[in-house]
């Protein structure tokens, strides 16, 4: 049987949410055909001024 799953370098939304819950940053990237940039995301409760 051939696997239909493809491994990507990206986390799933569920994995990203778990990382954010644990106080870690995630990088959210847009489409390479757009600006091809990323934004750092962290839960506000873990950020310090």
mmCIF file with all atom_site columns, N, CA and C in Angstrom:
data_model
loop_
_atom_site.group_PDB
_atom_site.id
_atom_site.type_symbol
_atom_site.label_atom_id
_atom_site.label_alt_id
_atom_site.label_comp_id
_atom_site.label_asym_id
_atom_site.label_entity_id
_atom_site.label_seq_id
_atom_site.pdbx_PDB_ins_code
_atom_site.Cartn_x
_atom_site.Cartn_y
_atom_site.Cartn_z
_atom_site.occupancy
_atom_site.B_iso_or_equiv
_atom_site.pdbx_formal_charge
_atom_site.auth_seq_id
_atom_site.auth_comp_id
_atom_site.auth_asym_id
_atom_site.auth_atom_id
_atom_site.pdbx_PDB_model_num
ATOM 1   N N  . UNK A 1 1  ? 0.846  -1.178 0.000  1.00 0.00 ? 1  UNK A N  1
ATOM 2   C CA . UNK A 1 1  ? 0.000  0.000  0.000  1.00 0.00 ? 1  UNK A CA 1
ATOM 3   C C  . UNK A 1 1  ? 0.891  1.241  0.000  1.00 0.00 ? 1  UNK A C  1
ATOM 4   N N  . UNK A 1 2  ? 0.526  2.219  -0.795 1.00 0.00 ? 2  UNK A N  1
ATOM 5   C CA . UNK A 1 2  ? 1.285  3.460  -0.894 1.00 0.00 ? 2  UNK A CA 1
ATOM 6   C C  . UNK A 1 2  ? 0.719  4.490  0.074  1.00 0.00 ? 2  UNK A C  1
ATOM 7   N N  . UNK A 1 3  ? 1.596  5.155  0.799  1.00 0.00 ? 3  UNK A N  1
ATOM 8   C CA . UNK A 1 3  ? 1.159  6.186  1.733  1.00 0.00 ? 3  UNK A CA 1
ATOM 9   C C  . UNK A 1 3  ? 0.769  7.447  0.971  1.00 0.00 ? 3  UNK A C  1
ATOM 10  N N  . UNK A 1 4  ? -0.318 8.062  1.389  1.00 0.00 ? 4  UNK A N  1
ATOM 11  C CA . UNK A 1 4  ? -0.747 9.303  0.750  1.00 0.00 ? 4  UNK A CA 1
ATOM 12  C C  . UNK A 1 4  ? -0.354 10.525 1.563  1.00 0.00 ? 4  UNK A C  1
ATOM 13  N N  . UNK A 1 5  ? 0.311  10.317 2.700  1.00 0.00 ? 5  UNK A N  1
ATOM 14  C CA . UNK A 1 5  ? 0.735  11.451 3.504  1.00 0.00 ? 5  UNK A CA 1
ATOM 15  C C  . UNK A 1 5  ? 2.070  11.963 2.997  1.00 0.00 ? 5  UNK A C  1
ATOM 16  N N  . UNK A 1 6  ? 2.197  13.262 2.973  1.00 0.00 ? 6  UNK A N  1
ATOM 17  C CA . UNK A 1 6  ? 3.427  13.904 2.525  1.00 0.00 ? 6  UNK A CA 1
ATOM 18  C C  . UNK A 1 6  ? 4.014  14.671 3.694  1.00 0.00 ? 6  UNK A C  1
ATOM 19  N N  . UNK A 1 7  ? 5.284  14.456 3.965  1.00 0.00 ? 7  UNK A N  1
ATOM 20  C CA . UNK A 1 7  ? 5.955  15.152 5.061  1.00 0.00 ? 7  UNK A CA 1
ATOM 21  C C  . UNK A 1 7  ? 6.356  16.544 4.589  1.00 0.00 ? 7  UNK A C  1
ATOM 22  N N  . UNK A 1 8  ? 5.974  17.554 5.363  1.00 0.00 ? 8  UNK A N  1
ATOM 23  C CA . UNK A 1 8  ? 6.349  18.923 5.042  1.00 0.00 ? 8  UNK A CA 1
ATOM 24  C C  . UNK A 1 8  ? 7.173  19.491 6.186  1.00 0.00 ? 8  UNK A C  1
ATOM 25  N N  . UNK A 1 9  ? 7.891  20.584 5.934  1.00 0.00 ? 9  UNK A N  1
ATOM 26  C CA . UNK A 1 9  ? 8.661  21.206 7.020  1.00 0.00 ? 9  UNK A CA 1
ATOM 27  C C  . UNK A 1 9  ? 7.788  22.054 7.940  1.00 0.00 ? 9  UNK A C  1
ATOM 28  N N  . UNK A 1 10 ? 6.481  22.066 7.689  1.00 0.00 ? 10 UNK A N  1
ATOM 29  C CA . UNK A 1 10 ? 5.570  22.915 8.444  1.00 0.00 ? 10 UNK A CA 1
ATOM 30  C C  . UNK A 1 10 ? 4.768  22.106 9.452  1.00 0.00 ? 10 UNK A C  1
ATOM 31  N N  . UNK A 1 11 ? 4.472  22.749 10.572 1.00 0.00 ? 11 UNK A N  1
ATOM 32  C CA . UNK A 1 11 ? 3.634  22.125 11.594 1.00 0.00 ? 11 UNK A CA 1
ATOM 33  C C  . UNK A 1 11 ? 2.171  22.284 11.211 1.00 0.00 ? 11 UNK A C  1
ATOM 34  N N  . UNK A 1 12 ? 1.350  21.444 11.783 1.00 0.00 ? 12 UNK A N  1
ATOM 35  C CA . UNK A 1 12 ? -0.090 21.606 11.599 1.00 0.00 ? 12 UNK A CA 1
ATOM 36  C C  . UNK A 1 12 ? -0.567 22.753 12.488 1.00 0.00 ? 12 UNK A C  1
ATOM 37  N N  . UNK A 1 13 ? -1.771 23.211 12.247 1.00 0.00 ? 13 UNK A N  1
ATOM 38  C CA . UNK A 1 13 ? -2.354 24.257 13.092 1.00 0.00 ? 13 UNK A CA 1
ATOM 39  C C  . UNK A 1 13 ? -2.442 23.761 14.529 1.00 0.00 ? 13 UNK A C  1
ATOM 40  N N  . UNK A 1 14 ? -2.828 22.512 14.703 1.00 0.00 ? 14 UNK A N  1
ATOM 41  C CA . UNK A 1 14 ? -2.941 21.949 16.050 1.00 0.00 ? 14 UNK A CA 1
ATOM 42  C C  . UNK A 1 14 ? -1.589 21.945 16.762 1.00 0.00 ? 14 UNK A C  1
ATOM 43  N N  . UNK A 1 15 ? -0.525 21.581 16.046 1.00 0.00 ? 15 UNK A N  1
ATOM 44  C CA . UNK A 1 15 ? 0.821  21.583 16.642 1.00 0.00 ? 15 UNK A CA 1
ATOM 45  C C  . UNK A 1 15 ? 1.249  23.000 17.002 1.00 0.00 ? 15 UNK A C  1
ATOM 46  N N  . UNK A 1 16 ? 0.957  23.953 16.148 1.00 0.00 ? 16 UNK A N  1
ATOM 47  C CA . UNK A 1 16 ? 1.315  25.346 16.423 1.00 0.00 ? 16 UNK A CA 1
ATOM 48  C C  . UNK A 1 16 ? 0.589  25.858 17.662 1.00 0.00 ? 16 UNK A C  1
ATOM 49  N N  . UNK A 1 17 ? -0.678 25.519 17.794 1.00 0.00 ? 17 UNK A N  1
ATOM 50  C CA . UNK A 1 17 ? -1.444 25.943 18.971 1.00 0.00 ? 17 UNK A CA 1
ATOM 51  C C  . UNK A 1 17 ? -0.844 25.355 20.238 1.00 0.00 ? 17 UNK A C  1
ATOM 52  N N  . UNK A 1 18 ? -0.447 24.109 20.208 1.00 0.00 ? 18 UNK A N  1
ATOM 53  C CA . UNK A 1 18 ? 0.182  23.484 21.379 1.00 0.00 ? 18 UNK A CA 1
ATOM 54  C C  . UNK A 1 18 ? 1.495  24.187 21.734 1.00 0.00 ? 18 UNK A C  1
ATOM 55  N N  . UNK A 1 19 ? 2.279  24.547 20.739 1.00 0.00 ? 19 UNK A N  1
ATOM 56  C CA . UNK A 1 19 ? 3.535  25.269 20.993 1.00 0.00 ? 19 UNK A CA 1
ATOM 57  C C  . UNK A 1 19 ? 3.248  26.621 21.641 1.00 0.00 ? 19 UNK A C  1
ATOM 58  N N  . UNK A 1 20 ? 2.261  27.332 21.128 1.00 0.00 ? 20 UNK A N  1
ATOM 59  C CA . UNK A 1 20 ? 1.889  28.632 21.697 1.00 0.00 ? 20 UNK A CA 1
ATOM 60  C C  . UNK A 1 20 ? 1.402  28.458 23.130 1.00 0.00 ? 20 UNK A C  1
ATOM 61  N N  . UNK A 1 21 ? 0.587  27.450 23.374 1.00 0.00 ? 21 UNK A N  1
ATOM 62  C CA . UNK A 1 21 ? 0.110  27.169 24.745 1.00 0.00 ? 21 UNK A CA 1
ATOM 63  C C  . UNK A 1 21 ? 1.264  26.909 25.701 1.00 0.00 ? 21 UNK A C  1
ATOM 64  N N  . UNK A 1 22 ? 2.329  26.298 25.194 1.00 0.00 ? 22 UNK A N  1
ATOM 65  C CA . UNK A 1 22 ? 3.486  25.965 26.026 1.00 0.00 ? 22 UNK A CA 1
ATOM 66  C C  . UNK A 1 22 ? 4.428  27.159 26.204 1.00 0.00 ? 22 UNK A C  1
ATOM 67  N N  . UNK A 1 23 ? 4.072  28.306 25.617 1.00 0.00 ? 23 UNK A N  1
ATOM 68  C CA . UNK A 1 23 ? 4.888  29.504 25.796 1.00 0.00 ? 23 UNK A CA 1
ATOM 69  C C  . UNK A 1 23 ? 5.999  29.654 24.785 1.00 0.00 ? 23 UNK A C  1
ATOM 70  N N  . UNK A 1 24 ? 5.941  28.908 23.712 1.00 0.00 ? 24 UNK A N  1
ATOM 71  C CA . UNK A 1 24 ? 6.975  28.998 22.683 1.00 0.00 ? 24 UNK A CA 1
ATOM 72  C C  . UNK A 1 24 ? 6.490  29.829 21.499 1.00 0.00 ? 24 UNK A C  1
ATOM 73  N N  . UNK A 1 25 ? 7.450  30.457 20.817 1.00 0.00 ? 25 UNK A N  1
ATOM 74  C CA . UNK A 1 25 ? 7.148  31.190 19.594 1.00 0.00 ? 25 UNK A CA 1
ATOM 75  C C  . UNK A 1 25 ? 6.865  30.218 18.464 1.00 0.00 ? 25 UNK A C  1
ATOM 76  N N  . UNK A 1 26 ? 6.027  30.637 17.546 1.00 0.00 ? 26 UNK A N  1
ATOM 77  C CA . UNK A 1 26 ? 5.883  29.953 16.263 1.00 0.00 ? 26 UNK A CA 1
ATOM 78  C C  . UNK A 1 26 ? 6.054  31.014 15.183 1.00 0.00 ? 26 UNK A C  1
ATOM 79  N N  . UNK A 1 27 ? 6.475  30.590 14.022 1.00 0.00 ? 27 UNK A N  1
ATOM 80  C CA . UNK A 1 27 ? 6.605  31.489 12.881 1.00 0.00 ? 27 UNK A CA 1
ATOM 81  C C  . UNK A 1 27 ? 5.474  31.156 11.917 1.00 0.00 ? 27 UNK A C  1
ATOM 82  N N  . UNK A 1 28 ? 4.651  32.152 11.635 1.00 0.00 ? 28 UNK A N  1
ATOM 83  C CA . UNK A 1 28 ? 3.544  31.990 10.693 1.00 0.00 ? 28 UNK A CA 1
ATOM 84  C C  . UNK A 1 28 ? 3.992  32.614 9.376  1.00 0.00 ? 28 UNK A C  1
ATOM 85  N N  . UNK A 1 29 ? 4.013  31.806 8.326  1.00 0.00 ? 29 UNK A N  1
ATOM 86  C CA . UNK A 1 29 ? 4.494  32.296 7.027  1.00 0.00 ? 29 UNK A CA 1
ATOM 87  C C  . UNK A 1 29 ? 3.347  32.387 6.032  1.00 0.00 ? 29 UNK A C  1
ATOM 88  N N  . UNK A 1 30 ? 3.512  33.313 5.093  1.00 0.00 ? 30 UNK A N  1
ATOM 89  C CA . UNK A 1 30 ? 2.508  33.425 4.044  1.00 0.00 ? 30 UNK A CA 1
ATOM 90  C C  . UNK A 1 30 ? 2.982  32.677 2.800  1.00 0.00 ? 30 UNK A C  1
ATOM 91  N N  . UNK A 1 31 ? 2.215  32.777 1.763  1.00 0.00 ? 31 UNK A N  1
ATOM 92  C CA . UNK A 1 31 ? 2.492  32.079 0.508  1.00 0.00 ? 31 UNK A CA 1
ATOM 93  C C  . UNK A 1 31 ? 3.760  32.625 -0.152 1.00 0.00 ? 31 UNK A C  1
ATOM 94  N N  . UNK A 1 32 ? 4.613  31.759 -0.693 1.00 0.00 ? 32 UNK A N  1
ATOM 95  C CA . UNK A 1 32 ? 5.830  32.235 -1.364 1.00 0.00 ? 32 UNK A CA 1
ATOM 96  C C  . UNK A 1 32 ? 5.537  33.146 -2.557 1.00 0.00 ? 32 UNK A C  1
ATOM 97  N N  . UNK A 1 33 ? 4.344  33.058 -3.121 1.00 0.00 ? 33 UNK A N  1
ATOM 98  C CA . UNK A 1 33 ? 3.986  33.922 -4.246 1.00 0.00 ? 33 UNK A CA 1
ATOM 99  C C  . UNK A 1 33 ? 3.522  35.302 -3.790 1.00 0.00 ? 33 UNK A C  1
ATOM 100 N N  . UNK A 1 34 ? 3.421  35.500 -2.500 1.00 0.00 ? 34 UNK A N  1
ATOM 101 C CA . UNK A 1 34 ? 3.066  36.825 -1.970 1.00 0.00 ? 34 UNK A CA 1
ATOM 102 C C  . UNK A 1 34 ? 4.346  37.469 -1.466 1.00 0.00 ? 34 UNK A C  1
ATOM 103 N N  . UNK A 1 35 ? 4.329  37.989 -0.233 1.00 0.00 ? 35 UNK A N  1
ATOM 104 C CA . UNK A 1 35 ? 5.527  38.634 0.300  1.00 0.00 ? 35 UNK A CA 1
ATOM 105 C C  . UNK A 1 35 ? 6.596  37.633 0.707  1.00 0.00 ? 35 UNK A C  1
ATOM 106 N N  . UNK A 1 36 ? 6.182  36.365 0.913  1.00 0.00 ? 36 UNK A N  1
ATOM 107 C CA . UNK A 1 36 ? 7.105  35.317 1.347  1.00 0.00 ? 36 UNK A CA 1
ATOM 108 C C  . UNK A 1 36 ? 7.825  35.729 2.627  1.00 0.00 ? 36 UNK A C  1
ATOM 109 N N  . UNK A 1 37 ? 7.041  36.118 3.627  1.00 0.00 ? 37 UNK A N  1
ATOM 110 C CA . UNK A 1 37 ? 7.597  36.551 4.897  1.00 0.00 ? 37 UNK A CA 1
ATOM 111 C C  . UNK A 1 37 ? 6.961  35.767 6.032  1.00 0.00 ? 37 UNK A C  1
ATOM 112 N N  . UNK A 1 38 ? 7.531  35.917 7.217  1.00 0.00 ? 38 UNK A N  1
ATOM 113 C CA . UNK A 1 38 ? 6.997  35.240 8.382  1.00 0.00 ? 38 UNK A CA 1
ATOM 114 C C  . UNK A 1 38 ? 6.800  36.201 9.535  1.00 0.00 ? 38 UNK A C  1
ATOM 115 N N  . UNK A 1 39 ? 5.886  35.863 10.424 1.00 0.00 ? 39 UNK A N  1
ATOM 116 C CA . UNK A 1 39 ? 5.612  36.653 11.620 1.00 0.00 ? 39 UNK A CA 1
ATOM 117 C C  . UNK A 1 39 ? 5.810  35.772 12.843 1.00 0.00 ? 39 UNK A C  1
ATOM 118 N N  . UNK A 1 40 ? 6.480  36.313 13.865 1.00 0.00 ? 40 UNK A N  1
ATOM 119 C CA . UNK A 1 40 ? 6.638  35.597 15.126 1.00 0.00 ? 40 UNK A CA 1
ATOM 120 C C  . UNK A 1 40 ? 5.355  35.745 15.933 1.00 0.00 ? 40 UNK A C  1
ATOM 121 N N  . UNK A 1 41 ? 4.871  34.636 16.474 1.00 0.00 ? 41 UNK A N  1
ATOM 122 C CA . UNK A 1 41 ? 3.635  34.650 17.264 1.00 0.00 ? 41 UNK A CA 1
ATOM 123 C C  . UNK A 1 41 ? 3.920  33.988 18.605 1.00 0.00 ? 41 UNK A C  1
ATOM 124 N N  . UNK A 1 42 ? 3.464  34.628 19.679 1.00 0.00 ? 42 UNK A N  1
ATOM 125 C CA . UNK A 1 42 ? 3.557  34.068 21.025 1.00 0.00 ? 42 UNK A CA 1
ATOM 126 C C  . UNK A 1 42 ? 2.318  34.522 21.795 1.00 0.00 ? 42 UNK A C  1
ATOM 127 N N  . UNK A 1 43 ? 1.882  33.741 22.740 1.00 0.00 ? 43 UNK A N  1
ATOM 128 C CA . UNK A 1 43 ? 0.743  34.140 23.568 1.00 0.00 ? 43 UNK A CA 1
ATOM 129 C C  . UNK A 1 43 ? 1.137  35.352 24.406 1.00 0.00 ? 43 UNK A C  1
ATOM 130 N N  . UNK A 1 44 ? 0.250  36.334 24.488 1.00 0.00 ? 44 UNK A N  1
ATOM 131 C CA . UNK A 1 44 ? 0.535  37.576 25.206 1.00 0.00 ? 44 UNK A CA 1
ATOM 132 C C  . UNK A 1 44 ? 0.898  37.324 26.666 1.00 0.00 ? 44 UNK A C  1
ATOM 133 N N  . UNK A 1 45 ? 0.327  36.299 27.269 1.00 0.00 ? 45 UNK A N  1
ATOM 134 C CA . UNK A 1 45 ? 0.613  36.045 28.684 1.00 0.00 ? 45 UNK A CA 1
ATOM 135 C C  . UNK A 1 45 ? 2.072  35.673 28.933 1.00 0.00 ? 45 UNK A C  1
ATOM 136 N N  . UNK A 1 46 ? 2.793  35.273 27.890 1.00 0.00 ? 46 UNK A N  1
ATOM 137 C CA . UNK A 1 46 ? 4.203  34.915 28.046 1.00 0.00 ? 46 UNK A CA 1
ATOM 138 C C  . UNK A 1 46 ? 5.149  36.042 27.632 1.00 0.00 ? 46 UNK A C  1
ATOM 139 N N  . UNK A 1 47 ? 4.606  37.128 27.115 1.00 0.00 ? 47 UNK A N  1
ATOM 140 C CA . UNK A 1 47 ? 5.429  38.264 26.694 1.00 0.00 ? 47 UNK A CA 1
ATOM 141 C C  . UNK A 1 47 ? 5.636  39.202 27.879 1.00 0.00 ? 47 UNK A C  1
ATOM 142 N N  . UNK A 1 48 ? 6.819  39.775 27.961 1.00 0.00 ? 48 UNK A N  1
ATOM 143 C CA . UNK A 1 48 ? 7.091  40.759 29.008 1.00 0.00 ? 48 UNK A CA 1
ATOM 144 C C  . UNK A 1 48 ? 7.446  42.087 28.344 1.00 0.00 ? 48 UNK A C  1
ATOM 145 N N  . UNK A 1 49 ? 6.998  43.178 28.955 1.00 0.00 ? 49 UNK A N  1
ATOM 146 C CA . UNK A 1 49 ? 7.283  44.498 28.364 1.00 0.00 ? 49 UNK A CA 1
ATOM 147 C C  . UNK A 1 49 ? 8.746  44.866 28.492 1.00 0.00 ? 49 UNK A C  1
#
